Tab-separated table of C-alpha atoms in Angstrom:
chain	number	residue	atom	x	y	z
A	1	MET	CA	-83.216	72.115	-41.449
A	2	GLN	CA	-82.862	71.244	-37.777
A	3	VAL	CA	-85.612	69.176	-36.156
A	4	GLU	CA	-85.982	67.988	-32.587
A	5	ALA	CA	-84.165	64.770	-31.623
A	6	ARG	CA	-87.474	63.077	-30.741
A	7	TYR	CA	-88.343	62.835	-34.434
A	8	TYR	CA	-85.211	60.811	-35.233
A	9	ARG	CA	-86.922	57.480	-34.699
A	10	ASP	CA	-88.928	54.906	-36.620
A	11	HIS	CA	-92.611	55.583	-36.077
A	12	THR	CA	-95.440	54.535	-38.394
A	13	VAL	CA	-99.215	54.889	-38.471
A	14	HIS	CA	-101.218	52.404	-40.541
A	15	ARG	CA	-104.908	52.545	-41.369
A	16	THR	CA	-107.025	50.197	-43.476
A	17	LEU	CA	-109.953	51.230	-45.649
A	18	LEU	CA	-112.568	48.745	-44.502
A	19	GLN	CA	-114.349	48.632	-47.869
A	20	ASN	CA	-111.863	45.987	-49.020
A	21	PRO	CA	-109.447	45.199	-46.157
A	22	GLU	CA	-108.047	42.012	-47.730
A	23	ASP	CA	-106.840	43.883	-50.832
A	24	THR	CA	-103.724	45.379	-49.231
A	25	ALA	CA	-102.546	47.084	-52.435
A	26	ASN	CA	-105.695	49.228	-52.436
A	27	SER	CA	-106.796	49.430	-48.800
A	28	LEU	CA	-103.475	50.673	-47.379
A	29	ILE	CA	-102.986	54.216	-46.084
A	30	SER	CA	-100.041	55.026	-43.821
A	31	CYS	CA	-97.382	57.565	-42.859
A	32	GLY	CA	-94.562	58.079	-40.389
A	33	PHE	CA	-90.867	58.687	-39.763
A	34	LEU	CA	-88.184	56.249	-40.944
A	35	ARG	CA	-84.402	56.173	-40.580
A	36	LYS	CA	-82.081	54.287	-42.905
A	37	GLU	CA	-78.582	53.332	-41.795
A	38	GLY	CA	-76.141	50.440	-42.282
A	39	ARG	CA	-77.298	47.532	-44.412
A	40	SER	CA	-80.847	48.835	-44.611
A	41	CYS	CA	-79.696	51.843	-46.636
A	42	VAL	CA	-79.568	49.902	-49.940
A	43	GLN	CA	-82.926	48.885	-51.438
A	44	ARG	CA	-82.668	47.317	-54.898
A	45	ASP	CA	-85.301	46.165	-57.353
A	46	GLU	CA	-88.171	47.522	-55.301
A	47	LEU	CA	-91.570	47.131	-56.927
A	48	PHE	CA	-94.392	48.808	-55.031
A	49	ARG	CA	-97.973	47.607	-55.492
A	50	TYR	CA	-99.162	50.868	-53.970
A	51	TYR	CA	-98.142	54.547	-54.137
A	52	GLY	CA	-95.381	55.601	-51.744
A	53	GLY	CA	-93.990	59.084	-51.292
A	54	LEU	CA	-91.444	60.489	-48.866
A	55	TYR	CA	-90.022	63.859	-47.836
A	56	VAL	CA	-86.307	63.815	-47.015
A	57	ILE	CA	-85.564	65.623	-43.737
A	58	SER	CA	-81.872	64.732	-43.586
A	59	GLY	CA	-79.421	62.480	-45.422
A	60	THR	CA	-78.390	61.958	-49.037
A	61	GLY	CA	-78.679	59.237	-51.656
A	62	VAL	CA	-79.872	58.451	-55.165
A	63	TYR	CA	-83.023	57.111	-56.816
A	64	ILE	CA	-82.479	54.927	-59.909
A	65	ASP	CA	-85.067	53.825	-62.449
A	66	ALA	CA	-84.234	50.117	-62.829
A	67	GLU	CA	-85.541	49.983	-66.414
A	68	THR	CA	-83.808	53.032	-67.900
A	69	GLY	CA	-80.899	53.497	-65.490
A	70	ARG	CA	-81.722	57.200	-65.068
A	71	ARG	CA	-80.535	58.591	-61.725
A	72	TRP	CA	-81.923	61.349	-59.498
A	73	PRO	CA	-79.815	62.688	-56.602
A	74	ILE	CA	-81.650	62.838	-53.265
A	75	THR	CA	-80.939	65.608	-50.756
A	76	PRO	CA	-82.816	67.169	-47.821
A	77	GLY	CA	-85.929	68.893	-49.120
A	78	CYS	CA	-86.518	66.336	-51.886
A	79	VAL	CA	-89.820	64.509	-52.372
A	80	VAL	CA	-89.370	60.955	-53.680
A	81	GLN	CA	-92.346	59.239	-55.332
A	82	ARG	CA	-92.507	55.466	-55.721
A	83	MET	CA	-95.083	54.652	-58.363
A	84	PRO	CA	-97.038	51.388	-58.438
A	85	GLY	CA	-95.435	48.876	-60.778
A	86	VAL	CA	-92.239	50.880	-61.416
A	87	ARG	CA	-89.100	48.911	-60.551
A	88	HIS	CA	-86.434	51.072	-58.933
A	89	HIS	CA	-83.439	51.233	-56.587
A	90	THR	CA	-83.088	53.561	-53.598
A	91	LEU	CA	-79.494	53.935	-52.444
A	92	VAL	CA	-78.977	55.957	-49.259
A	93	ASP	CA	-75.467	57.103	-48.382
A	94	GLU	CA	-74.408	55.222	-45.275
A	95	GLY	CA	-73.658	57.490	-42.339
A	96	SER	CA	-75.525	60.460	-43.854
A	97	GLY	CA	-78.034	60.550	-40.992
A	98	TRP	CA	-81.026	59.696	-43.152
A	99	LEU	CA	-84.469	60.626	-41.832
A	100	GLU	CA	-87.611	60.667	-43.949
A	101	PHE	CA	-91.295	61.277	-43.477
A	102	TYR	CA	-93.165	58.855	-45.709
A	103	PHE	CA	-96.795	58.671	-46.827
A	104	CYS	CA	-98.473	55.797	-48.680
A	105	ALA	CA	-101.851	55.060	-50.215
A	106	GLY	CA	-103.397	52.340	-52.366
A	107	ALA	CA	-102.838	51.899	-56.097
A	108	ARG	CA	-106.413	52.867	-56.978
A	109	ILE	CA	-106.080	56.046	-54.949
A	110	PHE	CA	-102.921	56.780	-56.953
A	111	GLU	CA	-104.812	56.247	-60.216
A	112	THR	CA	-107.456	58.723	-59.062
A	113	LEU	CA	-104.845	61.289	-58.032
A	114	THR	CA	-103.136	60.929	-61.413
A	115	ALA	CA	-106.415	61.489	-63.230
A	116	MET	CA	-106.965	64.599	-61.095
A	117	LYS	CA	-103.422	65.793	-61.998
A	118	VAL	CA	-102.504	65.893	-58.310
A	119	VAL	CA	-99.532	63.539	-58.809
A	120	THR	CA	-96.766	64.177	-61.337
A	121	ASP	CA	-94.803	61.388	-63.030
A	122	GLU	CA	-91.402	62.720	-61.886
A	123	PRO	CA	-90.028	60.305	-59.238
A	124	VAL	CA	-87.935	62.966	-57.459
A	125	PHE	CA	-88.539	66.698	-57.167
A	126	PHE	CA	-87.244	69.404	-54.847
A	127	ALA	CA	-89.769	71.068	-52.503
A	128	GLY	CA	-87.198	72.799	-50.301
A	129	GLU	CA	-86.160	72.537	-46.661
A	130	SER	CA	-89.012	74.245	-44.885
A	131	ARG	CA	-90.430	74.335	-41.369
A	132	GLU	CA	-93.835	74.942	-42.917
A	133	ILE	CA	-93.606	71.682	-44.876
A	134	PHE	CA	-92.481	69.860	-41.732
A	135	LYS	CA	-95.435	71.270	-39.760
A	136	ARG	CA	-97.811	70.194	-42.524
A	137	LEU	CA	-96.454	66.640	-42.394
A	138	LEU	CA	-96.751	66.534	-38.596
A	139	ALA	CA	-100.355	67.711	-38.817
A	140	TYR	CA	-101.106	64.891	-41.261
A	141	GLU	CA	-99.501	62.334	-38.943
A	142	GLU	CA	-101.496	63.649	-35.972
A	143	LEU	CA	-104.713	63.378	-37.989
A	144	MET	CA	-103.829	59.775	-38.884
A	145	GLU	CA	-103.235	59.026	-35.202
A	146	ARG	CA	-106.688	60.368	-34.266
A	147	THR	CA	-108.529	58.519	-37.042
A	148	ASP	CA	-109.400	54.828	-36.636
A	149	ASP	CA	-110.024	52.283	-39.410
A	150	PHE	CA	-113.776	52.887	-39.303
A	151	ARG	CA	-113.229	56.515	-40.346
A	152	ALA	CA	-110.117	55.984	-42.519
A	153	GLN	CA	-112.024	57.074	-45.638
A	154	GLU	CA	-112.034	60.593	-44.168
A	155	LEU	CA	-108.232	60.715	-44.545
A	156	LEU	CA	-108.311	60.663	-48.349
A	157	PRO	CA	-109.191	64.356	-48.914
A	158	GLU	CA	-106.367	65.386	-46.563
A	159	PHE	CA	-103.981	63.061	-48.431
A	160	GLN	CA	-104.954	64.824	-51.659
A	161	ARG	CA	-104.378	68.226	-50.060
A	162	LEU	CA	-100.961	67.120	-48.797
A	163	LEU	CA	-99.811	66.133	-52.292
A	164	LEU	CA	-101.209	69.327	-53.803
A	165	TYR	CA	-99.286	71.322	-51.202
A	166	LEU	CA	-95.996	69.501	-51.806
A	167	ASN	CA	-96.290	69.892	-55.572
A	168	GLY	CA	-97.020	73.583	-55.046
A	169	CYS	CA	-93.678	73.896	-53.204
A	170	ARG	CA	-91.714	72.427	-56.136
A	171	ARG	CA	-88.501	74.274	-57.058
A	172	THR	CA	-84.872	73.613	-57.972
A	173	PRO	CA	-82.023	73.469	-55.417
A	174	GLU	CA	-79.920	75.775	-57.600
A	175	GLU	CA	-82.293	78.712	-57.643
A	176	SER	CA	-80.946	81.986	-56.279
A	177	ASP	CA	-82.062	83.640	-53.050
A	178	GLY	CA	-83.946	86.224	-55.077
A	179	LEU	CA	-85.718	83.538	-57.068
A	180	GLN	CA	-86.667	81.709	-53.865
A	181	ARG	CA	-88.131	84.948	-52.541
A	182	ALA	CA	-90.127	85.432	-55.745
A	183	CYS	CA	-91.531	81.902	-55.475
A	184	GLU	CA	-92.467	82.479	-51.847
A	185	MET	CA	-94.231	85.726	-52.706
A	186	LEU	CA	-96.203	83.979	-55.440
A	187	ARG	CA	-97.194	81.174	-53.069
A	188	GLN	CA	-98.315	83.608	-50.376
A	189	ASN	CA	-100.049	86.080	-52.727
A	190	TYR	CA	-101.423	83.955	-55.568
A	191	GLN	CA	-104.953	85.279	-54.962
A	192	VAL	CA	-103.871	88.957	-54.854
A	193	GLY	CA	-103.523	91.200	-57.888
A	194	LEU	CA	-99.814	91.791	-57.200
A	195	SER	CA	-98.052	92.518	-60.480
A	196	LEU	CA	-95.040	90.472	-61.521
A	197	GLU	CA	-93.056	93.708	-61.864
A	198	GLU	CA	-93.787	94.481	-58.194
A	199	ILE	CA	-92.595	90.995	-57.205
A	200	ALA	CA	-89.364	91.447	-59.154
A	201	GLU	CA	-88.733	94.838	-57.513
A	202	ALA	CA	-89.385	93.424	-54.017
A	203	CYS	CA	-86.863	90.633	-54.720
A	204	GLY	CA	-84.197	93.003	-55.996
A	205	ILE	CA	-84.178	91.417	-59.465
A	206	GLY	CA	-84.856	93.051	-62.811
A	207	TYR	CA	-88.160	91.890	-64.297
A	208	GLU	CA	-86.647	90.473	-67.493
A	209	SER	CA	-83.904	88.715	-65.508
A	210	LEU	CA	-86.484	87.210	-63.138
A	211	ARG	CA	-88.554	85.954	-66.076
A	212	LYS	CA	-85.553	84.209	-67.637
A	213	GLN	CA	-84.300	82.726	-64.341
A	214	PHE	CA	-87.769	81.475	-63.448
A	215	ARG	CA	-88.418	79.776	-66.780
A	216	GLN	CA	-84.989	78.153	-66.680
A	217	ALA	CA	-85.546	76.847	-63.127
A	218	TYR	CA	-89.187	75.765	-63.431
A	219	GLY	CA	-89.811	75.227	-67.118
A	220	CYS	CA	-92.788	77.608	-67.101
A	221	SER	CA	-93.467	81.316	-66.898
A	222	LEU	CA	-94.232	83.297	-63.734
A	223	SER	CA	-97.818	83.731	-64.920
A	224	GLN	CA	-98.247	80.000	-65.570
A	225	TYR	CA	-96.831	79.214	-62.133
A	226	ARG	CA	-99.293	81.556	-60.422
A	227	ILE	CA	-102.160	80.101	-62.434
A	228	GLN	CA	-101.208	76.589	-61.296
A	229	LEU	CA	-101.049	77.743	-57.667
A	230	ARG	CA	-104.534	79.212	-58.004
A	231	ILE	CA	-105.955	76.125	-59.671
A	232	ASN	CA	-104.430	73.800	-57.041
A	233	ALA	CA	-105.902	75.972	-54.295
A	234	GLY	CA	-109.217	75.953	-56.145
A	235	LYS	CA	-109.220	72.149	-56.259
A	236	THR	CA	-108.737	72.019	-52.504
A	237	MET	CA	-111.545	74.537	-51.851
A	238	LEU	CA	-113.926	72.686	-54.161
A	239	LEU	CA	-113.182	69.302	-52.593
A	240	ASP	CA	-113.918	70.722	-49.152
A	241	ARG	CA	-117.495	71.278	-50.416
A	242	ARG	CA	-117.850	74.285	-48.133
A	243	MET	CA	-117.589	76.843	-50.918
A	244	SER	CA	-119.504	77.372	-54.136
A	245	VAL	CA	-117.732	77.875	-57.452
A	246	LYS	CA	-118.594	81.576	-57.242
A	247	GLU	CA	-117.101	81.837	-53.747
A	248	VAL	CA	-113.923	80.024	-54.826
A	249	ALA	CA	-113.502	82.359	-57.803
A	250	ALA	CA	-113.827	85.398	-55.532
A	251	GLU	CA	-111.459	83.958	-52.916
A	252	LEU	CA	-108.803	83.314	-55.567
A	253	GLY	CA	-108.997	86.871	-56.890
A	254	TYR	CA	-110.724	86.239	-60.250
A	255	CYS	CA	-112.752	89.119	-61.658
A	256	ASP	CA	-115.782	86.849	-62.149
A	257	THR	CA	-116.873	83.195	-62.029
A	258	TYR	CA	-116.647	82.807	-65.811
A	259	ALA	CA	-112.936	83.722	-65.843
A	260	PHE	CA	-112.215	81.150	-63.113
A	261	CYS	CA	-114.251	78.388	-64.790
A	262	ASN	CA	-112.637	79.052	-68.162
A	263	GLN	CA	-109.089	78.923	-66.758
A	264	PHE	CA	-109.885	75.888	-64.568
A	265	LYS	CA	-111.160	73.917	-67.568
A	266	ARG	CA	-108.086	74.832	-69.656
A	267	GLN	CA	-105.771	73.601	-66.879
A	268	VAL	CA	-107.664	70.544	-65.593
A	269	GLY	CA	-109.651	69.469	-68.647
A	270	VAL	CA	-113.076	69.634	-66.959
A	271	SER	CA	-115.218	72.360	-65.449
A	272	PRO	CA	-115.164	73.001	-61.664
A	273	GLY	CA	-118.664	71.537	-61.370
A	274	ARG	CA	-117.666	68.370	-63.213
A	275	PHE	CA	-114.497	68.132	-61.093
A	276	VAL	CA	-116.569	68.179	-57.882
A	277	SER	CA	-119.092	65.629	-59.185
A	278	ASP	CA	-116.302	63.266	-60.333
A	279	TRP	CA	-113.879	63.548	-57.400
A	280	GLY	CA	-115.728	65.140	-54.495
A	281	LYS	CA	-117.608	62.018	-53.416
């Protein structure tokens, strides 16, 4: 993905949650662009006290779990997650033209996001090289720029939405063009009663072949993937507090509120009402 030259620079935005400004591991919230070249491209035995994520715009490297030695290749389109308390190495290939957009938040925020099932435990996943993702990241940075420390608490819902969006873009680099098209159709039409057979036909893939390819690439069925897209969108709508549970169910294409609430509880573990009371403060 080509981006304008003006983004190839180090630029960060930091905000502090004033509730506990001296506790840096829990008051931090930041984002920005970072390059890594020369000696700075090797970072060993890193141990974050907070949650740090990044989207790779250009460059290559590898993430290594320092405890197990497991390795994840890093390429453009990857999202790398640095969990609090997990020792790791990040090795960036020198001369690869590395550019990342990073986003960080405090350890307690991470714990909340984990409980909400917004954050997965996989340190590296592939979201794809996408102008839409890049625009979403820029919008988040611009919001950070406009928000001072006194209103930094207002950034947390948008941070949650950003992570939900990135996880909703998850896919494998090896998937075929037809499979990519199917994923895109599901993302754009998750609230519409478009049959999976119609999606397969539009992508030029046989339905049974699409089912097998999708499960192999994502580890879940097409139906499960669409359900997760709907539930993630539902979480965002509920946290906005501008829509009732009934309105969210209708917006997502459910036949009635009961069907939405039943599926939401199976996926999240709590009802939509309980989810809002626990996390919508």
